[in-house]
């Protein structure tokens, strides 16, 4: 999602493209119709000054199921300010989502000026499960986002 990927779908009715965020509807649910096939995943070429990072918190290093995960792609200007940023969070809602309010807030700022507030995380709806409590996920996600942003600078 942070890469602004699109999914290409085809059927006898024709083809269409959906942003990955629109394609994934929820846990094991997609916008793919019964008669469609996924024929491509399109990832735009990032600019030369764009860098990405992924942070994950899980019970074990190689365990597939995460407690929280974040993906960040940021373009940095020559004056060390963020020109464009995309922030995606997984395992904190029924599907991975982008934090568009936080993205807008970060643009034009230096790393030391980024502050993550409660309203930036309001679209997240983590659950309590065997891996972690919802409150813990919300506490951790801000730190993982900041770590990922730092890695891109």
CSV table of C-alpha atoms in Angstrom, one decimal:
chain,number,residue,atom,x,y,z
A,1,UNK,CA,0.0,0.0,0.0
A,2,UNK,CA,2.8,2.4,0.8
A,3,UNK,CA,4.1,1.7,-2.7
A,4,UNK,CA,0.8,2.9,-4.2
A,5,UNK,CA,0.4,-0.5,-5.9
A,6,UNK,CA,-2.6,-1.3,-8.1
A,7,UNK,CA,-4.2,-4.7,-8.8
A,8,UNK,CA,-5.1,-5.5,-12.4
A,9,UNK,CA,-8.2,-7.7,-12.9
A,10,UNK,CA,-9.6,-9.3,-16.1
A,11,UNK,CA,-12.7,-11.2,-17.1
A,12,UNK,CA,-14.8,-11.7,-20.2
A,13,UNK,CA,-16.4,-8.3,-19.3
A,14,UNK,CA,-13.0,-6.5,-19.7
A,15,UNK,CA,-10.2,-5.4,-17.4
A,16,UNK,CA,-10.0,-3.0,-14.5
A,17,UNK,CA,-7.4,-1.6,-12.1
A,18,UNK,CA,-7.9,-1.0,-8.4
A,19,UNK,CA,-5.7,0.6,-5.8
A,20,UNK,CA,-4.5,-2.1,-3.5
A,21,UNK,CA,-6.3,-0.4,-0.6
A,22,UNK,CA,-9.6,-0.7,-2.6
A,23,UNK,CA,-8.9,-4.3,-3.6
A,24,UNK,CA,-8.5,-5.6,-0.1
A,25,UNK,CA,-11.8,-5.4,1.7
A,26,UNK,CA,-11.0,-7.3,4.9
A,27,UNK,CA,-9.8,-10.5,6.3
A,28,UNK,CA,-9.7,-12.9,3.3
A,29,UNK,CA,-12.0,-10.6,1.3
A,30,UNK,CA,-11.2,-8.8,-1.9
A,31,UNK,CA,-13.0,-6.8,-4.5
A,32,UNK,CA,-12.3,-9.5,-7.1
A,33,UNK,CA,-15.6,-10.8,-8.7
A,34,UNK,CA,-16.1,-14.5,-9.2
A,35,UNK,CA,-15.5,-14.3,-12.9
A,36,UNK,CA,-12.3,-12.3,-12.6
A,37,UNK,CA,-8.6,-13.3,-12.5
A,38,UNK,CA,-5.8,-11.2,-11.0
A,39,UNK,CA,-3.5,-10.6,-14.0
A,40,UNK,CA,-1.1,-8.1,-12.5
A,41,UNK,CA,0.3,-6.1,-9.7
A,42,UNK,CA,1.4,-2.7,-10.8
A,43,UNK,CA,3.9,-0.8,-8.7
A,44,UNK,CA,4.9,2.7,-9.9
A,45,UNK,CA,8.6,3.4,-10.2
A,46,UNK,CA,9.6,5.5,-7.2
A,47,UNK,CA,11.6,8.7,-7.6
A,48,UNK,CA,15.4,8.6,-7.1
A,49,UNK,CA,15.0,10.3,-3.7
A,50,UNK,CA,12.3,7.9,-2.4
A,51,UNK,CA,13.2,5.3,0.2
A,52,UNK,CA,11.1,2.6,1.8
A,53,UNK,CA,11.2,0.7,5.1
A,54,UNK,CA,9.2,-2.0,6.8
A,55,UNK,CA,8.9,-2.6,10.6
A,56,UNK,CA,7.2,-5.5,12.2
A,57,UNK,CA,6.6,-6.6,15.8
A,58,UNK,CA,5.9,-10.3,16.2
A,59,UNK,CA,6.3,-13.0,18.8
A,60,UNK,CA,9.1,-14.6,16.7
A,61,UNK,CA,11.3,-13.3,14.0
A,62,UNK,CA,9.9,-15.5,11.3
A,63,UNK,CA,6.3,-15.9,12.5
A,64,UNK,CA,4.0,-14.8,9.7
A,65,UNK,CA,1.3,-13.4,11.9
A,66,UNK,CA,2.4,-10.0,13.2
A,67,UNK,CA,1.3,-8.0,16.3
A,68,UNK,CA,1.8,-4.7,14.4
A,69,UNK,CA,3.5,-3.9,11.1
A,70,UNK,CA,4.2,-0.7,9.2
A,71,UNK,CA,5.4,0.1,5.8
A,72,UNK,CA,6.7,3.6,4.8
A,73,UNK,CA,7.8,5.1,1.5
A,74,UNK,CA,9.2,8.7,1.8
A,75,UNK,CA,10.7,11.1,-0.6
A,76,UNK,CA,13.1,13.5,1.0
A,77,UNK,CA,14.0,17.0,-0.3
A,78,UNK,CA,17.5,18.4,-0.3
A,79,UNK,CA,16.8,20.3,2.9
A,80,UNK,CA,15.9,17.0,4.8
A,81,UNK,CA,12.2,17.6,4.7
A,82,UNK,CA,9.6,15.1,3.6
A,83,UNK,CA,8.3,15.9,0.1
A,84,UNK,CA,5.9,13.0,-0.1
A,85,UNK,CA,5.2,10.1,2.3
A,86,UNK,CA,3.0,7.0,2.3
A,87,UNK,CA,2.4,5.2,5.6
A,88,UNK,CA,0.6,1.8,5.8
A,89,UNK,CA,-0.3,-0.1,8.9
A,90,UNK,CA,-1.2,-3.8,9.2
A,91,UNK,CA,-2.5,-6.0,12.1
A,92,UNK,CA,-4.3,-3.0,13.6
A,93,UNK,CA,-7.6,-3.3,11.7
A,94,UNK,CA,-9.5,-5.9,9.7
A,95,UNK,CA,-7.3,-4.9,6.8
A,96,UNK,CA,-4.1,-3.0,6.2
A,97,UNK,CA,-4.7,0.7,5.7
A,98,UNK,CA,-2.9,3.9,4.9
A,99,UNK,CA,-2.8,6.7,7.5
A,100,UNK,CA,-3.6,9.6,5.1
A,101,UNK,CA,-4.1,12.3,7.8
A,102,UNK,CA,-0.6,11.5,9.2
A,103,UNK,CA,0.9,11.5,5.7
A,104,UNK,CA,-0.5,15.0,5.0
A,105,UNK,CA,0.8,16.2,8.4
A,106,UNK,CA,4.3,14.8,7.8
A,107,UNK,CA,4.8,16.4,4.3
A,108,UNK,CA,7.2,19.4,4.5
A,109,UNK,CA,8.5,18.4,7.9
A,110,UNK,CA,11.9,17.3,9.1
A,111,UNK,CA,12.2,14.0,11.0
A,112,UNK,CA,12.5,15.8,14.4
A,113,UNK,CA,9.2,17.7,13.7
A,114,UNK,CA,7.0,14.6,13.2
A,115,UNK,CA,4.5,14.1,16.0
A,116,UNK,CA,2.0,11.2,15.9
A,117,UNK,CA,-1.2,12.1,17.7
A,118,UNK,CA,-4.3,10.1,18.5
A,119,UNK,CA,-6.3,11.6,15.6
A,120,UNK,CA,-3.7,10.3,13.2
A,121,UNK,CA,-4.5,6.7,14.4
A,122,UNK,CA,-8.3,7.1,14.6
A,123,UNK,CA,-8.9,4.9,11.5
A,124,UNK,CA,-7.2,1.9,13.2
A,125,UNK,CA,-9.4,-0.6,15.1
A,126,UNK,CA,-7.1,-3.2,16.6
A,127,UNK,CA,-8.5,-6.2,18.4
A,128,UNK,CA,-7.6,-8.1,21.5
A,129,UNK,CA,-6.3,-11.6,20.6
A,130,UNK,CA,-3.9,-14.2,21.7
A,131,UNK,CA,-0.9,-12.2,20.4
A,132,UNK,CA,-1.6,-8.8,22.0
A,133,UNK,CA,-4.2,-6.5,23.5
A,134,UNK,CA,-5.7,-3.7,21.3
A,135,UNK,CA,-4.3,-1.0,23.6
A,136,UNK,CA,-0.8,-2.4,23.3
A,137,UNK,CA,-1.0,-2.4,19.5
A,138,UNK,CA,-2.0,1.3,19.5
A,139,UNK,CA,0.9,2.1,21.9
A,140,UNK,CA,3.4,0.3,19.7
A,141,UNK,CA,2.3,1.4,16.2
A,142,UNK,CA,3.5,5.0,16.7
A,143,UNK,CA,7.0,3.9,17.6
A,144,UNK,CA,7.2,1.5,14.6
A,145,UNK,CA,6.0,4.2,12.2
A,146,UNK,CA,8.7,6.6,13.5
A,147,UNK,CA,11.4,3.9,13.2
A,148,UNK,CA,10.3,3.2,9.6
A,149,UNK,CA,10.4,6.9,8.7
A,150,UNK,CA,13.8,7.3,10.3
A,151,UNK,CA,15.1,4.4,8.2
A,152,UNK,CA,14.0,6.2,5.0
A,153,UNK,CA,15.9,9.4,5.8
